[in-house]
Amino acid sequence: MALIKLAVLFLAASVCLCSKHKSEKVPKLVNSQYGSLWPLPQSAQISVSAFQLSRSSFQIVHAPKSSAGPRCYLLGEAFRRYFEYTFGYSKRLNKDRKQSGAGTEVSELQVLITSSEPQCDGFPSVSSDESYQLTVDQPTAVLTAPEVWGALRGLETFSQLVYKDEYGTLHINKSEIKDFPRFNHRGILLDSSRHFLPLKVILANLDAMAMNKYNVFHWHIVDDQSFPYQSSLFPELSKEGSYHPYTHVYTPADVKMVIEYARMRGIRVISEFDTPGHTQSWGLGQKGLLTPCYSGEKPSGTFGPVNPILNSTYDFMTQFFKEVSSVFPDAYIHLGGDEVDFSCWKSNPDIQKFMEQQGFGTDYSKLESYYIQRILDIVTGTKKGYMIWQEVFDNGVKLKPDTVVEVWMGNALEEELHNVTSAGYTTILSAPWYLDYISYGQDWQKYYKVEPLSFKGTDAQKKLVIGGEACLWGEFVDATNLTPRLWPRASAVAERLWSHKDVRDTDDAYSRLSQHRCRMVQRGIPAEPLFVGHCDYEYRGL
Amino acid sequence: MLKNRAASCNAPLVSESFLGDVLQLSCAALLLLAIVPPAQGVWPLPQSLSSSAERYPLSPREFNFLYGKGSAVQPGCTVLDTAFKRYFRITFSGYSGGKPLTVNKQPGCVSPDGLWCGSAPLAALVVNVHKGGCDGFPDLNSREDYKLSIADGLGSLSAVSVWGALRGLETFSQLVYQDQEGTYYINKTDVVDFPRFPHRGLLLDTSRHYLPVRSILETLDAMAYNKFNVFHWHIVDDPSFPYQSPTFPNLSSMGAFHPQTHIYTMSDVKQVIEHARLWGIRVIPEFDTPGHTQSWGKGQPGLLTACYKGSVPSGTFGPVNPMLNTSYQFMSMLFNEISSVFPDSYLHLGGDEVNFACWKSNPDIQQFMKKMGFGTDYRKLESFYIENLVRIVTALNKNSLVWQEVFDNAVKVPADTVVHVWKGNKEQYSQEMSSVTAGGFKVLLSAPWYLNVINYGQDWMEAYKVEPLGFNGTAEQKKLVMGGEACMWGEYVDATNLTPRLWPRAGAVGERLWSDEAQTSNLDTAYDRLAEFRCRLLRRGIRAQPLFVGYCDHEYERI
């Protein structure tokens, strides 16, 4: 049994517990007129007349005029999934909202795809159309969407409209929903390097993401601690760099499965291969890649960031990113570029000489820029766009206009957003949504109240904010606690990124989110409670 | 460096100064990796353990737990029969009946690392218990000490009582490890062990969220792995009343979240008590009054005080109505039932956080105060109630545990009442421990161990560093410290997140209450053992969360 140990141990907080059951501001439990809808659609009219649904007669089908048909496996799978969700979980909307007589029944949900290219076999992208329209009436409800991506979102909404009365009968109210996302990039970052995440955990969280209308899985797949990505070209990377070369790796088949599972749910998979820092584990399987650090005049035996002065480095990166760009179909790769520690570079005499040759003086951020520039060129050569952490922008590296800058530093957040967008780059926001930082109480409210566009800037600048990501870094998280720690806290972020900016009523949100979390529990996701209370069906997956 | 923590090198999100400190530390530190050798640690650390490099293989096909010839308990002893079965499975977790044991039989063969490679297998662990008694319940005075010796291919475990034997079996199971080839080994080892404190408890709250029986049973398993011996069952409270009382069935049918799915039936309760007994764990129920009783009022009209708004009842209710005889008649009947359902000699009576506002608003109470000569000191009214309740419980031959307010409010309670300290920071709870013990009362510590309060980082260390005897007091006073309890209040906890939130954090408390203080003051070595132990917990199916970056050979594979 091998374990990794950190030499520096944490100091933890000492907490004053001034009361056994801290009284804190708990939102009122109101009965939302929107039932359990989460995230809230852009426009929802829910009438008081209710129809019944019967497990034996209800069907989800392709509309006759739909451009997608039985060969659209993505929708076929989704129909089955949402049928099961719909007849599995249901929660009463509101006692007095039901005025139906017997015999009024919704027996069919027709799904109508209107675009001539429904995208059944495609991959979702940043410009995918996720809009949909849902008309619930009897005997037929109709879900209309230009592309399958919107249909997936609409199916989720439909399943959330269904509720059970006290006799166990399923009902859905006559409704009219028009919906589209506020932001196109709504992501979750999971870190499979600091702790390995078994495939099952990743897949379950893709399910949960779809329930929350997330559409990007940002896979922080490798880092200092381990290299679980099994490369076909460089198998030594995971053989030497993973926690265990068989049990703690993602084989090409695993990666394919994640990508396909995500695609079926309208979720992009953006892989992050962070360099030149955060690469300790790379060095184990790729000798000569990292910079040897010096202690005085001799190599100390430790290694720093990727060695930016060697051609061999760029040869390796060219081949490696060629592989990555064919394995991951998304148009973007995340290249990291954060937190480069210069002390090792500074200690190395060859690097010092190179700095001199290049005329960098002692400004090591120029060396970093030099490296990043070349990596960006390499990736551009693979026809991929790239995402980078904000330091790359801050250090003045020349970027392609379509680069996405991810803002993660909480200090001077608004200023950073202002700067990035005024330079004309698209950006996504993750600074306020580091969900690995846990605290006591209802911290979902804090995530919920964030307004991504509150920085100073023109309308054109604000349009450059294409979304955000909730990040669950892996220092203290593995399969044992990931899912309850992520949900429903990430749901708060999901609504902020999907719904209209004026949807900010925490009481109403609390009511809907409590029900939504019970629905996730019912669907097998161990989403933790928001506060005191219960679900009709408690978690059984012990 | 780690992105998200180095994040705070630039101090984003997090303004708490402690985090700042932590982050600076980690910003300055390089990542140092060290491999921990296998099976070096037992958690919690035994009082005395010596081992050598000599090791014996164990064959799952041949190994046996046996009763010693002279043992006072023999086959048919429910506690040990069950324990043998459990510990066989635990000791050889991962064993599927496959590969036979291969031992290098060449005489004199010494492996490069100096270990004997030709040692005879350890064929059995022979268990000797000196005092009979397999059908009883553990109690505060149970002997949990044991001796364990593994030498010359012989394993022997001796203990005064079966409860001590259980602790020894746990230690034995933690000493067994597998090498790369999958062969099980145990090193030559001598252990002499006993608990530092007799009361090592864990509180679960089944009122704020209902915990399915399976969650409770699983927690009892994990408690035994950590040598906890008291399950403090905070079974009812304001939000819900899941305990199904045969005498007062309305309490749960009206007061539970749901009268069928969110209750503990008598058979559930009995199952919990028996499961706990088989692990040597006491079950102490808490029926907290007079506050924390909103859910009681639903099924027992007239029990709670009606609050007034001006001169009319407001429709809301406060604590139990302390001036009515019917209140005491009810309590007497309920506690009569409880004391026969729960075999432990202690009941926890609560008595914390009584809000006086409602009492003050009620004109009948005001009159009663006058009549009793309490003036406007509502603590006197509270005391009046508690004293009556304690009288009821004493008449049922039970001892009482109470939260510290009962002592603070100078309630007259019997001398053997245990006061449970839960309030304040280190200075405050130390002061309280001093006062309580100076008053001659036994005491339990929980204040620093509210594990429901979570923080970013390795907060197990704070729990670990607590010194329960660190208060000012005489040796006599310190003897009054029975131990402590880790508390997992239920505001934010249910079956979805209970287990990872509890373990291995509660393990820190487990070791503090069992092990010798001087031998367990080093956080680094504790980290190594605890990290290894949490991987063992995973192997046993307990969803224990990681301490920090790293991995286990066998990760948790479920959702």
mmCIF file of C-alpha atoms in Angstrom, chain A residues 1-22 24 26 189 191 193-196 198-202 204-205 220 223-225 243-244 247-248 272 274 278 280 284 293 302-303 338-339 341 343 389 391 408-411 430-434 436-442 472-481 483-485 517 521 524-542, chain B residues 1-8 10-14 18-19 21-23 25-26 29-38 178 205 207-210 212 214-215 218 234 237 239 257-258 261-262 288 292 352-353 403 422-425 428 447 450 452-459 461-462 465 489-497 500-501 523-524 527-528 531-532 534-536 538 542-559:
data_model
loop_
_atom_site.group_PDB
_atom_site.id
_atom_site.type_symbol
_atom_site.label_atom_id
_atom_site.label_comp_id
_atom_site.label_asym_id
_atom_site.label_seq_id
_atom_site.Cartn_x
_atom_site.Cartn_y
_atom_site.Cartn_z
ATOM 1 C CA MET A 1 0.000 0.000 0.000
ATOM 2 C CA ALA A 2 1.831 3.052 -1.155
ATOM 3 C CA LEU A 3 0.865 6.509 -0.219
ATOM 4 C CA ILE A 4 2.013 9.897 -1.210
ATOM 5 C CA LYS A 5 2.758 12.266 1.515
ATOM 6 C CA LEU A 6 3.223 15.957 1.535
ATOM 7 C CA ALA A 7 6.106 17.183 3.566
ATOM 8 C CA VAL A 8 4.468 20.389 4.526
ATOM 9 C CA LEU A 9 1.452 19.810 6.647
ATOM 10 C CA PHE A 10 -1.393 22.174 6.856
ATOM 11 C CA LEU A 11 -2.344 24.413 9.656
ATOM 12 C CA ALA A 12 -6.030 24.266 10.024
ATOM 13 C CA ALA A 13 -8.421 26.764 11.396
ATOM 14 C CA SER A 14 -9.520 26.723 14.925
ATOM 15 C CA VAL A 15 -13.147 27.471 14.986
ATOM 16 C CA CYS A 16 -15.057 29.125 17.723
ATOM 17 C CA LEU A 17 -18.311 27.386 18.118
ATOM 18 C CA CYS A 18 -20.409 29.851 19.833
ATOM 19 C CA SER A 19 -23.592 27.934 19.459
ATOM 20 C CA LYS A 20 -24.341 24.301 18.979
ATOM 21 C CA HIS A 21 -26.608 24.895 16.078
ATOM 22 C CA LYS A 22 -25.370 28.073 14.581
ATOM 23 C CA GLU A 24 -27.671 31.627 10.337
ATOM 24 C CA VAL A 26 -31.642 30.299 6.085
ATOM 25 C CA LEU A 189 -13.517 21.197 -13.975
ATOM 26 C CA ASP A 191 -8.946 17.107 -11.511
ATOM 27 C CA SER A 193 -4.257 14.012 -11.211
ATOM 28 C CA ARG A 194 -4.194 14.841 -7.517
ATOM 29 C CA HIS A 195 -6.518 11.934 -6.995
ATOM 30 C CA PHE A 196 -7.390 9.410 -9.628
ATOM 31 C CA PRO A 198 -12.488 6.045 -11.513
ATOM 32 C CA LEU A 199 -14.410 6.100 -14.762
ATOM 33 C CA LYS A 200 -17.713 5.432 -13.043
ATOM 34 C CA VAL A 201 -17.365 8.623 -11.036
ATOM 35 C CA ILE A 202 -16.689 10.691 -14.136
ATOM 36 C CA ALA A 204 -22.014 9.719 -13.038
ATOM 37 C CA ASN A 205 -20.973 13.337 -12.901
ATOM 38 C CA HIS A 220 -7.759 18.616 -15.845
ATOM 39 C CA ASP A 223 -0.649 17.597 -13.243
ATOM 40 C CA ASP A 224 2.374 17.386 -10.953
ATOM 41 C CA GLN A 225 1.061 14.522 -8.888
ATOM 42 C CA TYR A 243 -0.071 6.354 -9.431
ATOM 43 C CA HIS A 244 -0.313 2.846 -10.842
ATOM 44 C CA THR A 247 -5.310 0.606 -12.008
ATOM 45 C CA HIS A 248 -4.838 4.368 -12.060
ATOM 46 C CA GLU A 272 -6.179 20.289 -20.197
ATOM 47 C CA ASP A 274 -0.997 22.115 -18.432
ATOM 48 C CA HIS A 278 2.536 21.567 -13.138
ATOM 49 C CA GLN A 280 6.416 16.960 -12.327
ATOM 50 C CA LEU A 284 9.028 10.575 -14.778
ATOM 51 C CA CYS A 293 17.438 22.504 -11.071
ATOM 52 C CA THR A 302 15.199 17.882 -8.690
ATOM 53 C CA PHE A 303 13.376 19.233 -11.685
ATOM 54 C CA ASP A 338 -0.450 28.917 -14.868
ATOM 55 C CA GLU A 339 1.801 29.214 -11.868
ATOM 56 C CA ASP A 341 7.824 28.797 -10.717
ATOM 57 C CA SER A 343 13.385 29.534 -9.236
ATOM 58 C CA TRP A 389 -5.208 30.359 -17.635
ATOM 59 C CA GLU A 391 -1.302 34.364 -16.437
ATOM 60 C CA TRP A 408 -9.256 32.169 -11.925
ATOM 61 C CA MET A 409 -7.649 34.671 -9.595
ATOM 62 C CA GLY A 410 -10.050 36.209 -7.152
ATOM 63 C CA ASN A 411 -8.145 39.393 -6.462
ATOM 64 C CA SER A 430 -13.959 30.468 -12.620
ATOM 65 C CA ALA A 431 -12.501 32.603 -9.823
ATOM 66 C CA PRO A 432 -15.683 32.811 -7.712
ATOM 67 C CA TRP A 433 -16.491 29.155 -8.209
ATOM 68 C CA TYR A 434 -13.671 27.148 -6.688
ATOM 69 C CA ASP A 436 -13.026 22.699 -3.526
ATOM 70 C CA TYR A 437 -12.928 25.503 -0.956
ATOM 71 C CA ILE A 438 -15.492 24.230 1.471
ATOM 72 C CA SER A 439 -16.909 26.018 4.446
ATOM 73 C CA TYR A 440 -19.653 25.458 6.970
ATOM 74 C CA GLY A 441 -23.161 26.370 5.960
ATOM 75 C CA GLN A 442 -25.079 27.246 2.826
ATOM 76 C CA LEU A 472 -13.361 21.072 -8.065
ATOM 77 C CA TRP A 473 -9.630 20.731 -7.602
ATOM 78 C CA GLY A 474 -8.512 17.396 -6.306
ATOM 79 C CA GLU A 475 -6.271 17.908 -3.265
ATOM 80 C CA PHE A 476 -8.951 16.735 -0.879
ATOM 81 C CA VAL A 477 -11.349 15.053 -3.241
ATOM 82 C CA ASP A 478 -11.598 11.591 -4.685
ATOM 83 C CA ALA A 479 -14.330 9.094 -5.533
ATOM 84 C CA THR A 480 -15.407 8.940 -1.892
ATOM 85 C CA ASN A 481 -16.518 12.535 -1.559
ATOM 86 C CA THR A 483 -20.143 13.789 -5.927
ATOM 87 C CA PRO A 484 -21.748 15.063 -2.703
ATOM 88 C CA ARG A 485 -19.210 17.885 -2.553
ATOM 89 C CA ARG A 517 -31.358 17.971 -5.231
ATOM 90 C CA VAL A 521 -30.719 11.793 -5.280
ATOM 91 C CA GLY A 524 -28.805 7.995 -8.115
ATOM 92 C CA ILE A 525 -26.601 11.048 -7.618
ATOM 93 C CA PRO A 526 -25.598 11.461 -3.951
ATOM 94 C CA ALA A 527 -26.171 15.218 -3.899
ATOM 95 C CA GLU A 528 -25.789 16.539 -0.371
ATOM 96 C CA PRO A 529 -28.529 18.405 1.486
ATOM 97 C CA LEU A 530 -28.791 22.206 1.451
ATOM 98 C CA PHE A 531 -30.144 22.315 4.975
ATOM 99 C CA VAL A 532 -32.393 20.482 7.453
ATOM 100 C CA GLY A 533 -35.141 18.478 5.831
ATOM 101 C CA HIS A 534 -35.784 15.338 3.914
ATOM 102 C CA CYS A 535 -36.395 13.809 0.513
ATOM 103 C CA ASP A 536 -39.259 11.423 -0.136
ATOM 104 C CA TYR A 537 -36.660 9.041 -1.446
ATOM 105 C CA GLU A 538 -33.425 9.230 0.476
ATOM 106 C CA TYR A 539 -30.106 8.124 -0.939
ATOM 107 C CA ARG A 540 -29.917 4.352 -1.101
ATOM 108 C CA GLY A 541 -26.618 3.807 -2.824
ATOM 109 C CA LEU A 542 -24.685 3.106 0.354
ATOM 110 C CA MET B 1 2.751 23.794 -6.828
ATOM 111 C CA LEU B 2 -0.885 23.334 -6.850
ATOM 112 C CA LYS B 3 -2.885 25.663 -8.923
ATOM 113 C CA ASN B 4 -5.780 26.180 -6.701
ATOM 114 C CA ARG B 5 -3.809 26.666 -3.572
ATOM 115 C CA ALA B 6 -1.118 28.705 -5.097
ATOM 116 C CA ALA B 7 -4.100 30.667 -6.213
ATOM 117 C CA SER B 8 -3.943 32.217 -2.878
ATOM 118 C CA ASN B 10 -2.197 36.033 -4.899
ATOM 119 C CA ALA B 11 -4.902 35.866 -2.293
ATOM 120 C CA PRO B 12 -8.060 35.493 -4.332
ATOM 121 C CA LEU B 13 -11.267 34.047 -2.965
ATOM 122 C CA VAL B 14 -10.057 33.363 0.452
ATOM 123 C CA PHE B 18 -5.382 30.868 8.386
ATOM 124 C CA LEU B 19 -5.748 29.907 4.783
ATOM 125 C CA ASP B 21 -0.773 31.023 6.165
ATOM 126 C CA VAL B 22 -1.359 27.610 4.777
ATOM 127 C CA LEU B 23 -1.073 28.807 1.275
ATOM 128 C CA LEU B 25 3.589 27.555 3.300
ATOM 129 C CA SER B 26 2.593 25.497 0.350
ATOM 130 C CA ALA B 29 7.286 24.242 -0.485
ATOM 131 C CA LEU B 30 8.268 21.909 -3.239
ATOM 132 C CA LEU B 31 6.413 18.762 -3.761
ATOM 133 C CA LEU B 32 8.195 16.085 -1.834
ATOM 134 C CA LEU B 33 7.076 12.566 -2.317
ATOM 135 C CA ALA B 34 7.788 9.797 0.094
ATOM 136 C CA ILE B 35 6.649 6.238 -0.034
ATOM 137 C CA VAL B 36 5.288 4.912 3.197
ATOM 138 C CA PRO B 37 6.315 1.353 3.963
ATOM 139 C CA PRO B 38 3.500 -1.166 4.252
ATOM 140 C CA GLN B 178 -0.115 -8.079 1.540
ATOM 141 C CA ASP B 205 -28.152 13.329 14.641
ATOM 142 C CA SER B 207 -33.563 14.399 13.472
ATOM 143 C CA ARG B 208 -32.269 17.169 11.211
ATOM 144 C CA HIS B 209 -31.902 14.585 8.496
ATOM 145 C CA TYR B 210 -33.130 11.043 8.687
ATOM 146 C CA PRO B 212 -31.300 5.159 6.961
ATOM 147 C CA ARG B 214 -27.859 1.084 6.872
ATOM 148 C CA SER B 215 -25.981 4.351 7.341
ATOM 149 C CA GLU B 218 -22.066 1.223 8.555
ATOM 150 C CA HIS B 234 -29.267 12.101 19.104
ATOM 151 C CA ASP B 237 -34.927 17.099 17.996
ATOM 152 C CA PRO B 239 -37.092 19.102 13.013
ATOM 153 C CA PHE B 257 -40.626 13.647 8.281
ATOM 154 C CA HIS B 258 -42.720 10.738 7.052
ATOM 155 C CA THR B 261 -40.327 5.844 5.545
ATOM 156 C CA HIS B 262 -38.548 8.199 7.929
ATOM 157 C CA ASP B 288 -33.320 16.192 24.586
ATOM 158 C CA HIS B 292 -35.282 21.140 21.037
ATOM 159 C CA ASP B 352 -29.201 22.520 26.239
ATOM 160 C CA GLU B 353 -30.150 25.792 24.616
ATOM 161 C CA TRP B 403 -25.250 19.061 28.255
ATOM 162 C CA TRP B 422 -19.751 21.375 24.124
ATOM 163 C CA LYS B 423 -19.329 25.146 24.162
ATOM 164 C CA GLY B 424 -16.693 27.594 23.193
ATOM 165 C CA ASN B 425 -13.065 27.817 22.220
ATOM 166 C CA GLN B 428 -13.638 28.461 27.390
ATOM 167 C CA ALA B 447 -16.434 21.219 22.207
ATOM 168 C CA TYR B 450 -17.829 19.268 16.178
ATOM 169 C CA ASN B 452 -20.080 18.839 11.201
ATOM 170 C CA VAL B 453 -18.205 22.133 11.021
ATOM 171 C CA ILE B 454 -16.022 21.784 7.957
ATOM 172 C CA ASN B 455 -13.092 23.771 6.659
ATOM 173 C CA TYR B 456 -10.811 23.676 3.682
ATOM 174 C CA GLY B 457 -7.699 21.639 4.306
ATOM 175 C CA GLN B 458 -6.531 19.092 6.808
ATOM 176 C CA ASP B 459 -8.770 19.953 9.706
ATOM 177 C CA MET B 461 -5.121 17.965 12.737
ATOM 178 C CA GLU B 462 -6.979 20.415 14.928
ATOM 179 C CA LYS B 465 -4.099 18.180 18.761
ATOM 180 C CA TRP B 489 -24.779 17.328 13.813
ATOM 181 C CA GLY B 490 -27.173 16.922 10.958
ATOM 182 C CA GLU B 491 -27.957 20.351 9.511
ATOM 183 C CA TYR B 492 -25.966 19.648 6.377
ATOM 184 C CA VAL B 493 -25.487 15.915 6.568
ATOM 185 C CA ASP B 494 -27.515 12.972 5.396
ATOM 186 C CA ALA B 495 -26.845 9.593 3.831
ATOM 187 C CA THR B 496 -25.300 11.249 0.773
ATOM 188 C CA ASN B 497 -22.329 12.774 2.558
ATOM 189 C CA PRO B 500 -16.892 10.794 3.828
ATOM 190 C CA ARG B 501 -17.454 13.720 6.175
ATOM 191 C CA LEU B 523 1.452 15.037 13.256
ATOM 192 C CA ASP B 524 3.792 13.713 10.579
ATOM 193 C CA TYR B 527 -0.434 11.483 8.960
ATOM 194 C CA ASP B 528 1.341 8.407 7.632
ATOM 195 C CA ALA B 531 -3.470 7.909 5.451
ATOM 196 C CA GLU B 532 -2.743 4.209 5.403
ATOM 197 C CA ARG B 534 -8.053 5.437 5.496
ATOM 198 C CA CYS B 535 -7.018 3.184 2.598
ATOM 199 C CA ARG B 536 -7.829 0.237 4.865
ATOM 200 C CA LEU B 538 -11.810 1.962 1.776
ATOM 201 C CA ILE B 542 -16.129 2.549 4.169
ATOM 202 C CA ARG B 543 -16.286 5.634 1.956
ATOM 203 C CA ALA B 544 -13.561 7.517 3.863
ATOM 204 C CA GLN B 545 -12.335 10.672 2.173
ATOM 205 C CA PRO B 546 -8.680 11.429 1.425
ATOM 206 C CA LEU B 547 -6.465 13.402 3.808
ATOM 207 C CA PHE B 548 -4.560 14.973 0.971
ATOM 208 C CA VAL B 549 -3.117 14.294 -2.479
ATOM 209 C CA GLY B 550 -2.318 10.654 -3.163
ATOM 210 C CA TYR B 551 -3.975 7.356 -3.830
ATOM 211 C CA CYS B 552 -4.963 3.989 -2.449
ATOM 212 C CA ASP B 553 -4.226 0.718 -4.187
ATOM 213 C CA HIS B 554 -7.923 0.037 -4.161
ATOM 214 C CA GLU B 555 -9.936 3.151 -4.727
ATOM 215 C CA TYR B 556 -13.586 3.569 -3.892
ATOM 216 C CA GLU B 557 -15.327 2.376 -7.030
ATOM 217 C CA ARG B 558 -18.897 3.314 -6.373
ATOM 218 C CA ILE B 559 -20.683 6.618 -6.745
#
